mmCIF file of N, CA, C and O in Angstrom:
data_model
loop_
_atom_site.group_PDB
_atom_site.id
_atom_site.type_symbol
_atom_site.label_atom_id
_atom_site.label_comp_id
_atom_site.label_asym_id
_atom_site.label_seq_id
_atom_site.Cartn_x
_atom_site.Cartn_y
_atom_site.Cartn_z
ATOM 1 N N UNK I 238 0.856 -1.175 0.000
ATOM 2 C CA UNK I 238 0.000 0.000 0.000
ATOM 3 C C UNK I 238 0.901 1.237 0.000
ATOM 4 O O UNK I 238 1.788 1.371 0.827
ATOM 5 N N UNK I 239 0.645 2.150 -0.924
ATOM 6 C CA UNK I 239 1.446 3.354 -1.055
ATOM 7 C C UNK I 239 1.029 4.454 -0.085
ATOM 8 O O UNK I 239 0.052 4.324 0.664
ATOM 9 N N UNK I 240 1.758 5.539 -0.125
ATOM 10 C CA UNK I 240 1.504 6.664 0.763
ATOM 11 C C UNK I 240 0.110 7.247 0.550
ATOM 12 O O UNK I 240 -0.590 7.567 1.511
ATOM 13 N N UNK I 241 -0.299 7.363 -0.705
ATOM 14 C CA UNK I 241 -1.627 7.909 -1.013
ATOM 15 C C UNK I 241 -2.721 7.041 -0.391
ATOM 16 O O UNK I 241 -3.648 7.547 0.233
ATOM 17 N N UNK I 242 -2.592 5.740 -0.552
ATOM 18 C CA UNK I 242 -3.596 4.823 -0.015
ATOM 19 C C UNK I 242 -3.620 4.856 1.514
ATOM 20 O O UNK I 242 -4.681 4.821 2.130
ATOM 21 N N UNK I 243 -2.430 4.925 2.131
ATOM 22 C CA UNK I 243 -2.364 4.971 3.594
ATOM 23 C C UNK I 243 -3.025 6.236 4.127
ATOM 24 O O UNK I 243 -3.772 6.192 5.111
ATOM 25 N N UNK I 244 -2.751 7.359 3.486
ATOM 26 C CA UNK I 244 -3.344 8.622 3.913
ATOM 27 C C UNK I 244 -4.859 8.597 3.724
ATOM 28 O O UNK I 244 -5.607 9.025 4.604
ATOM 29 N N UNK I 245 -5.316 8.066 2.606
ATOM 30 C CA UNK I 245 -6.754 7.976 2.335
ATOM 31 C C UNK I 245 -7.442 7.067 3.349
ATOM 32 O O UNK I 245 -8.502 7.414 3.881
ATOM 33 N N UNK I 246 -6.851 5.928 3.637
ATOM 34 C CA UNK I 246 -7.440 5.001 4.609
ATOM 35 C C UNK I 246 -7.467 5.611 6.003
ATOM 36 O O UNK I 246 -8.433 5.443 6.741
ATOM 37 N N UNK I 247 -6.401 6.310 6.370
ATOM 38 C CA UNK I 247 -6.376 6.978 7.682
ATOM 39 C C UNK I 247 -7.499 8.010 7.760
ATOM 40 O O UNK I 247 -8.209 8.090 8.757
ATOM 41 N N UNK I 248 -7.681 8.779 6.697
ATOM 42 C CA UNK I 248 -8.746 9.783 6.685
ATOM 43 C C UNK I 248 -10.122 9.129 6.784
ATOM 44 O O UNK I 248 -10.990 9.612 7.518
ATOM 45 N N UNK I 249 -10.330 8.051 6.065
ATOM 46 C CA UNK I 249 -11.638 7.373 6.089
ATOM 47 C C UNK I 249 -12.003 6.865 7.479
ATOM 48 O O UNK I 249 -13.184 6.766 7.816
ATOM 49 N N UNK I 250 -10.997 6.564 8.298
ATOM 50 C CA UNK I 250 -11.254 6.112 9.672
ATOM 51 C C UNK I 250 -11.672 7.266 10.578
ATOM 52 O O UNK I 250 -12.089 7.052 11.706
ATOM 53 N N UNK I 251 -11.554 8.512 10.065
ATOM 54 C CA UNK I 251 -11.956 9.718 10.787
ATOM 55 C C UNK I 251 -11.280 9.840 12.157
ATOM 56 O O UNK I 251 -11.949 9.993 13.189
ATOM 57 N N UNK I 252 -9.939 9.811 12.195
ATOM 58 C CA UNK I 252 -9.250 9.905 13.479
ATOM 59 C C UNK I 252 -9.395 11.301 14.097
ATOM 60 O O UNK I 252 -9.544 12.292 13.379
ATOM 61 N N UNK I 253 -9.359 11.365 15.399
ATOM 62 C CA UNK I 253 -9.513 12.641 16.095
ATOM 63 C C UNK I 253 -8.253 13.501 16.039
ATOM 64 O O UNK I 253 -8.301 14.683 16.359
ATOM 65 N N UNK I 254 -7.134 12.910 15.609
ATOM 66 C CA UNK I 254 -5.876 13.655 15.575
ATOM 67 C C UNK I 254 -5.409 13.966 14.155
ATOM 68 O O UNK I 254 -4.235 14.206 13.920
ATOM 69 N N UNK I 255 -6.325 14.000 13.181
ATOM 70 C CA UNK I 255 -5.979 14.297 11.794
ATOM 71 C C UNK I 255 -5.641 15.783 11.696
ATOM 72 O O UNK I 255 -6.459 16.640 12.031
ATOM 73 N N UNK I 256 -4.452 16.098 11.228
ATOM 74 C CA UNK I 256 -3.980 17.486 11.208
ATOM 75 C C UNK I 256 -4.357 18.198 9.903
ATOM 76 O O UNK I 256 -4.689 17.565 8.899
ATOM 77 N N UNK I 257 -4.251 19.521 9.940
ATOM 78 C CA UNK I 257 -4.525 20.307 8.742
ATOM 79 C C UNK I 257 -3.492 20.008 7.659
ATOM 80 O O UNK I 257 -3.814 19.997 6.474
ATOM 81 N N UNK I 258 -2.241 19.766 8.057
ATOM 82 C CA UNK I 258 -1.202 19.408 7.084
ATOM 83 C C UNK I 258 -1.552 18.101 6.375
ATOM 84 O O UNK I 258 -1.358 17.973 5.167
ATOM 85 N N UNK I 259 -2.081 17.141 7.118
ATOM 86 C CA UNK I 259 -2.513 15.874 6.500
ATOM 87 C C UNK I 259 -3.674 16.105 5.553
ATOM 88 O O UNK I 259 -3.731 15.508 4.476
ATOM 89 N N UNK I 260 -4.606 16.974 5.950
ATOM 90 C CA UNK I 260 -5.748 17.275 5.086
ATOM 91 C C UNK I 260 -5.270 17.929 3.790
ATOM 92 O O UNK I 260 -5.737 17.587 2.707
ATOM 93 N N UNK I 261 -4.304 18.836 3.907
ATOM 94 C CA UNK I 261 -3.735 19.491 2.726
ATOM 95 C C UNK I 261 -3.067 18.466 1.820
ATOM 96 O O UNK I 261 -3.259 18.485 0.600
ATOM 97 N N UNK I 262 -2.297 17.544 2.404
ATOM 98 C CA UNK I 262 -1.652 16.488 1.607
ATOM 99 C C UNK I 262 -2.687 15.608 0.922
ATOM 100 O O UNK I 262 -2.532 15.225 -0.243
ATOM 101 N N UNK I 263 -3.778 15.280 1.643
ATOM 102 C CA UNK I 263 -4.837 14.453 1.060
ATOM 103 C C UNK I 263 -5.433 15.135 -0.167
ATOM 104 O O UNK I 263 -5.560 14.517 -1.229
ATOM 105 N N UNK I 264 -5.784 16.401 -0.038
ATOM 106 C CA UNK I 264 -6.344 17.122 -1.185
ATOM 107 C C UNK I 264 -5.336 17.181 -2.338
ATOM 108 O O UNK I 264 -5.714 17.031 -3.495
ATOM 109 N N UNK I 265 -4.067 17.386 -2.027
ATOM 110 C CA UNK I 265 -3.056 17.461 -3.082
ATOM 111 C C UNK I 265 -2.913 16.133 -3.824
ATOM 112 O O UNK I 265 -2.799 16.130 -5.052
ATOM 113 N N UNK I 266 -2.897 15.013 -3.105
ATOM 114 C CA UNK I 266 -2.756 13.724 -3.800
ATOM 115 C C UNK I 266 -4.003 13.399 -4.614
ATOM 116 O O UNK I 266 -3.947 12.587 -5.529
ATOM 117 N N UNK I 267 -5.123 14.062 -4.303
ATOM 118 C CA UNK I 267 -6.349 13.861 -5.069
ATOM 119 C C UNK I 267 -6.483 14.853 -6.223
ATOM 120 O O UNK I 267 -7.515 14.928 -6.871
ATOM 121 N N UNK I 268 -5.413 15.631 -6.473
ATOM 122 C CA UNK I 268 -5.392 16.520 -7.627
ATOM 123 C C UNK I 268 -5.799 17.953 -7.361
ATOM 124 O O UNK I 268 -6.055 18.702 -8.309
ATOM 125 N N UNK I 269 -5.874 18.360 -6.109
ATOM 126 C CA UNK I 269 -6.273 19.721 -5.766
ATOM 127 C C UNK I 269 -5.042 20.588 -5.542
ATOM 128 O O UNK I 269 -3.981 20.106 -5.172
ATOM 129 N N UNK I 270 -5.211 21.882 -5.768
ATOM 130 C CA UNK I 270 -4.192 22.875 -5.456
ATOM 131 C C UNK I 270 -4.703 23.693 -4.280
ATOM 132 O O UNK I 270 -5.911 23.866 -4.104
ATOM 133 N N UNK I 271 -3.795 24.243 -3.503
ATOM 134 C CA UNK I 271 -4.164 25.081 -2.366
ATOM 135 C C UNK I 271 -4.124 26.536 -2.798
ATOM 136 O O UNK I 271 -3.171 26.979 -3.423
ATOM 137 N N UNK I 272 -5.195 27.265 -2.473
ATOM 138 C CA UNK I 272 -5.281 28.668 -2.843
ATOM 139 C C UNK I 272 -5.635 29.496 -1.617
ATOM 140 O O UNK I 272 -6.559 29.166 -0.876
ATOM 141 N N UNK I 273 -4.873 30.569 -1.410
ATOM 142 C CA UNK I 273 -5.208 31.557 -0.403
ATOM 143 C C UNK I 273 -5.425 32.856 -1.147
ATOM 144 O O UNK I 273 -4.610 33.234 -1.973
ATOM 145 N N UNK I 274 -6.488 33.532 -0.857
ATOM 146 C CA UNK I 274 -6.847 34.724 -1.625
ATOM 147 C C UNK I 274 -6.132 35.970 -1.118
ATOM 148 O O UNK I 274 -6.753 36.957 -0.804
ATOM 149 N N UNK I 275 -4.838 35.907 -1.013
ATOM 150 C CA UNK I 275 -4.069 37.076 -0.620
ATOM 151 C C UNK I 275 -4.003 37.290 0.871
ATOM 152 O O UNK I 275 -4.370 36.440 1.666
ATOM 153 N N UNK I 276 -3.553 38.465 1.258
ATOM 154 C CA UNK I 276 -3.332 38.786 2.666
ATOM 155 C C UNK I 276 -4.623 38.896 3.457
ATOM 156 O O UNK I 276 -4.627 38.734 4.677
ATOM 157 N N UNK I 277 -5.731 39.180 2.813
ATOM 158 C CA UNK I 277 -6.989 39.391 3.522
ATOM 159 C C UNK I 277 -7.776 38.106 3.759
ATOM 160 O O UNK I 277 -8.832 38.135 4.367
ATOM 161 N N UNK I 278 -7.265 36.982 3.299
ATOM 162 C CA UNK I 278 -8.017 35.739 3.446
ATOM 163 C C UNK I 278 -7.926 35.162 4.848
ATOM 164 O O UNK I 278 -8.724 34.311 5.221
ATOM 165 N N UNK I 279 -6.951 35.596 5.643
ATOM 166 C CA UNK I 279 -6.801 35.084 6.996
ATOM 167 C C UNK I 279 -6.514 33.601 6.976
ATOM 168 O O UNK I 279 -5.617 33.135 6.281
ATOM 169 N N UNK I 280 -7.303 32.845 7.713
ATOM 170 C CA UNK I 280 -7.081 31.403 7.792
ATOM 171 C C UNK I 280 -7.909 30.636 6.774
ATOM 172 O O UNK I 280 -7.928 29.411 6.779
ATOM 173 N N UNK I 281 -8.600 31.329 5.906
ATOM 174 C CA UNK I 281 -9.458 30.687 4.895
ATOM 175 C C UNK I 281 -8.593 30.119 3.770
ATOM 176 O O UNK I 281 -7.802 30.826 3.162
ATOM 177 N N UNK I 282 -8.751 28.834 3.510
ATOM 178 C CA UNK I 282 -8.013 28.126 2.464
ATOM 179 C C UNK I 282 -9.024 27.517 1.499
ATOM 180 O O UNK I 282 -10.070 27.020 1.916
ATOM 181 N N UNK I 283 -8.702 27.556 0.212
ATOM 182 C CA UNK I 283 -9.563 26.910 -0.778
ATOM 183 C C UNK I 283 -8.744 25.860 -1.518
ATOM 184 O O UNK I 283 -7.616 26.122 -1.936
ATOM 185 N N UNK I 284 -9.315 24.668 -1.632
ATOM 186 C CA UNK I 284 -8.698 23.587 -2.387
ATOM 187 C C UNK I 284 -9.393 23.539 -3.736
ATOM 188 O O UNK I 284 -10.613 23.404 -3.812
ATOM 189 N N UNK I 285 -8.623 23.666 -4.820
ATOM 190 C CA UNK I 285 -9.181 23.736 -6.166
ATOM 191 C C UNK I 285 -8.699 22.571 -7.015
ATOM 192 O O UNK I 285 -7.513 22.270 -7.053
ATOM 193 N N UNK I 286 -9.637 21.940 -7.727
ATOM 194 C CA UNK I 286 -9.303 20.919 -8.711
ATOM 195 C C UNK I 286 -9.848 21.430 -10.036
ATOM 196 O O UNK I 286 -11.041 21.287 -10.331
ATOM 197 N N UNK I 287 -8.985 22.054 -10.800
ATOM 198 C CA UNK I 287 -9.411 22.692 -12.051
ATOM 199 C C UNK I 287 -9.834 21.671 -13.098
ATOM 200 O O UNK I 287 -10.717 21.948 -13.905
ATOM 201 N N UNK I 288 -9.220 20.484 -13.087
ATOM 202 C CA UNK I 288 -9.569 19.448 -14.062
ATOM 203 C C UNK I 288 -11.018 19.005 -13.909
ATOM 204 O O UNK I 288 -11.705 18.757 -14.901
ATOM 205 N N UNK I 289 -11.486 18.903 -12.665
ATOM 206 C CA UNK I 289 -12.853 18.429 -12.415
ATOM 207 C C UNK I 289 -13.805 19.559 -12.076
ATOM 208 O O UNK I 289 -14.990 19.320 -11.846
ATOM 209 N N UNK I 290 -13.297 20.782 -12.003
ATOM 210 C CA UNK I 290 -14.149 21.923 -11.692
ATOM 211 C C UNK I 290 -14.691 21.901 -10.272
ATOM 212 O O UNK I 290 -15.817 22.307 -10.030
ATOM 213 N N UNK I 291 -13.885 21.427 -9.337
ATOM 214 C CA UNK I 291 -14.318 21.309 -7.947
ATOM 215 C C UNK I 291 -13.523 22.239 -7.056
ATOM 216 O O UNK I 291 -12.360 22.532 -7.321
ATOM 217 N N UNK I 292 -14.171 22.700 -5.979
ATOM 218 C CA UNK I 292 -13.459 23.467 -4.970
ATOM 219 C C UNK I 292 -14.062 23.164 -3.603
ATOM 220 O O UNK I 292 -15.251 22.844 -3.486
ATOM 221 N N UNK I 293 -13.209 23.259 -2.597
ATOM 222 C CA UNK I 293 -13.659 23.056 -1.220
ATOM 223 C C UNK I 293 -12.964 24.088 -0.345
ATOM 224 O O UNK I 293 -11.749 24.215 -0.381
ATOM 225 N N UNK I 294 -13.731 24.837 0.426
ATOM 226 C CA UNK I 294 -13.183 25.857 1.303
ATOM 227 C C UNK I 294 -13.125 25.365 2.738
ATOM 228 O O UNK I 294 -14.020 24.648 3.200
ATOM 229 N N UNK I 295 -12.062 25.746 3.437
ATOM 230 C CA UNK I 295 -11.898 25.347 4.836
ATOM 231 C C UNK I 295 -11.131 26.428 5.581
ATOM 232 O O UNK I 295 -10.434 27.238 4.979
ATOM 233 N N UNK I 296 -11.276 26.417 6.897
ATOM 234 C CA UNK I 296 -10.501 27.306 7.762
ATOM 235 C C UNK I 296 -9.380 26.511 8.396
ATOM 236 O O UNK I 296 -9.601 25.408 8.892
ATOM 237 N N UNK I 297 -8.198 27.088 8.396
ATOM 238 C CA UNK I 297 -7.065 26.465 9.061
ATOM 239 C C UNK I 297 -7.264 26.648 10.563
ATOM 240 O O UNK I 297 -7.494 27.763 11.025
ATOM 241 N N UNK I 298 -7.213 25.547 11.331
ATOM 242 C CA UNK I 298 -7.456 25.671 12.771
ATOM 243 C C UNK I 298 -6.353 26.463 13.477
ATOM 244 O O UNK I 298 -5.211 26.472 13.041
ATOM 245 N N UNK I 299 -6.731 27.135 14.565
ATOM 246 C CA UNK I 299 -5.794 27.934 15.365
ATOM 247 C C UNK I 299 -5.648 27.323 16.735
ATOM 248 O O UNK I 299 -6.654 26.976 17.331
ATOM 249 N N UNK I 300 -4.540 27.297 17.362
ATOM 250 C CA UNK I 300 -3.267 27.128 16.652
ATOM 251 C C UNK I 300 -3.265 25.771 15.983
ATOM 252 O O UNK I 300 -4.332 25.187 15.864
ATOM 253 N N UNK I 301 -2.164 25.233 15.628
ATOM 254 C CA UNK I 301 -2.117 23.982 14.854
ATOM 255 C C UNK I 301 -2.783 22.825 15.595
ATOM 256 O O UNK I 301 -2.132 21.902 16.047
ATOM 257 N N UNK I 302 -4.080 22.887 15.699
ATOM 258 C CA UNK I 302 -4.824 21.827 16.370
ATOM 259 C C UNK I 302 -5.422 20.884 15.335
ATOM 260 O O UNK I 302 -5.489 21.206 14.157
ATOM 261 N N UNK I 303 -5.884 19.716 15.773
ATOM 262 C CA UNK I 303 -6.496 18.766 14.829
ATOM 263 C C UNK I 303 -7.762 19.329 14.197
ATOM 264 O O UNK I 303 -8.398 20.237 14.734
ATOM 265 N N UNK I 304 -8.126 18.755 13.072
ATOM 266 C CA UNK I 304 -9.355 19.136 12.373
ATOM 267 C C UNK I 304 -10.552 18.704 13.223
ATOM 268 O O UNK I 304 -10.569 17.602 13.763
ATOM 269 N N UNK I 305 -11.546 19.555 13.319
ATOM 270 C CA UNK I 305 -12.756 19.236 14.082
ATOM 271 C C UNK I 305 -13.496 18.076 13.424
ATOM 272 O O UNK I 305 -13.470 17.908 12.201
ATOM 273 N N UNK I 306 -14.186 17.284 14.247
ATOM 274 C CA UNK I 306 -14.856 16.077 13.725
ATOM 275 C C UNK I 306 -15.949 16.424 12.715
ATOM 276 O O UNK I 306 -16.128 15.707 11.732
ATOM 277 N N UNK I 307 -16.677 17.524 12.925
ATOM 278 C CA UNK I 307 -17.739 17.869 11.968
ATOM 279 C C UNK I 307 -17.147 18.266 10.621
ATOM 280 O O UNK I 307 -17.741 18.007 9.577
ATOM 281 N N UNK I 308 -15.956 18.878 10.636
ATOM 282 C CA UNK I 308 -15.286 19.236 9.380
ATOM 283 C C UNK I 308 -14.809 17.972 8.676
ATOM 284 O O UNK I 308 -14.943 17.847 7.456
ATOM 285 N N UNK I 309 -14.288 17.032 9.449
ATOM 286 C CA UNK I 309 -13.842 15.753 8.870
ATOM 287 C C UNK I 309 -15.009 15.058 8.167
ATOM 288 O O UNK I 309 -14.860 14.553 7.060
ATOM 289 N N UNK I 310 -16.177 15.061 8.793
ATOM 290 C CA UNK I 310 -17.358 14.430 8.192
ATOM 291 C C UNK I 310 -17.780 15.152 6.917
ATOM 292 O O UNK I 310 -18.144 14.522 5.924
ATOM 293 N N UNK I 311 -17.725 16.492 6.939
ATOM 294 C CA UNK I 311 -18.095 17.265 5.753
ATOM 295 C C UNK I 311 -17.144 16.987 4.595
ATOM 296 O O UNK I 311 -17.586 16.832 3.448
ATOM 297 N N UNK I 312 -15.857 16.916 4.888
ATOM 298 C CA UNK I 312 -14.866 16.629 3.846
ATOM 299 C C UNK I 312 -15.078 15.220 3.302
ATOM 300 O O UNK I 312 -15.035 15.006 2.082
ATOM 301 N N UNK I 313 -15.338 14.253 4.180
ATOM 302 C CA UNK I 313 -15.590 12.883 3.737
ATOM 303 C C UNK I 313 -16.809 12.833 2.819
ATOM 304 O O UNK I 313 -16.776 12.183 1.767
ATOM 305 N N UNK I 314 -17.872 13.531 3.176
ATOM 306 C CA UNK I 314 -19.071 13.579 2.329
ATOM 307 C C UNK I 314 -18.757 14.210 0.973
ATOM 308 O O UNK I 314 -19.195 13.710 -0.061
ATOM 309 N N UNK I 315 -18.003 15.298 0.977
ATOM 310 C CA UNK I 315 -17.629 15.980 -0.266
ATOM 311 C C UNK I 315 -16.819 15.061 -1.166
ATOM 312 O O UNK I 315 -17.113 14.925 -2.367
ATOM 313 N N UNK I 316 -15.804 14.418 -0.611
ATOM 314 C CA UNK I 316 -14.922 13.545 -1.416
ATOM 315 C C UNK I 316 -15.670 12.306 -1.886
ATOM 316 O O UNK I 316 -15.467 11.850 -3.025
ATOM 317 N N UNK I 317 -16.543 11.763 -1.052
ATOM 318 C CA UNK I 317 -17.312 10.571 -1.438
ATOM 319 C C UNK I 317 -18.343 10.927 -2.508
ATOM 320 O O UNK I 317 -18.473 10.210 -3.514
ATOM 321 N N UNK I 318 -19.046 12.035 -2.321
ATOM 322 C CA UNK I 318 -20.064 12.468 -3.290
ATOM 323 C C UNK I 318 -19.450 12.681 -4.673
ATOM 324 O O UNK I 318 -20.071 12.368 -5.692
ATOM 325 N N UNK I 319 -18.239 13.207 -4.709
ATOM 326 C CA UNK I 319 -17.565 13.480 -5.983
ATOM 327 C C UNK I 319 -16.706 12.313 -6.461
ATOM 328 O O UNK I 319 -15.892 12.474 -7.379
ATOM 329 N N UNK I 320 -16.880 11.146 -5.862
ATOM 330 C CA UNK I 320 -16.188 9.904 -6.258
ATOM 331 C C UNK I 320 -14.667 10.060 -6.295
ATOM 332 O O UNK I 320 -14.013 9.547 -7.188
ATOM 333 N N UNK I 321 -14.133 10.759 -5.296
ATOM 334 C CA UNK I 321 -12.688 10.947 -5.235
ATOM 335 C C UNK I 321 -12.027 9.945 -4.293
ATOM 336 O O UNK I 321 -10.838 9.690 -4.388
ATOM 337 N N UNK I 322 -12.807 9.407 -3.356
ATOM 338 C CA UNK I 322 -12.288 8.345 -2.479
ATOM 339 C C UNK I 322 -13.343 7.269 -2.340
ATOM 340 O O UNK I 322 -14.482 7.466 -2.635
#
């Protein structure tokens, strides 16, 4: 099992200690780019997949804390609905 598969499987288990860096890596291996809309965007991050015309917006947690469980569920629904995982 490769790194992509391990990261995807870890995410699917919805662990309570999944970090924002891991979430960013997951989106990147699924073909997304990270976009911040300049200095005024604050902690708002957008993941863009131009090939599929998809985007997902998220807030980077403060300080570097794990992703909230409700956000993990929303991301899982988004990725599953769009047949990405």
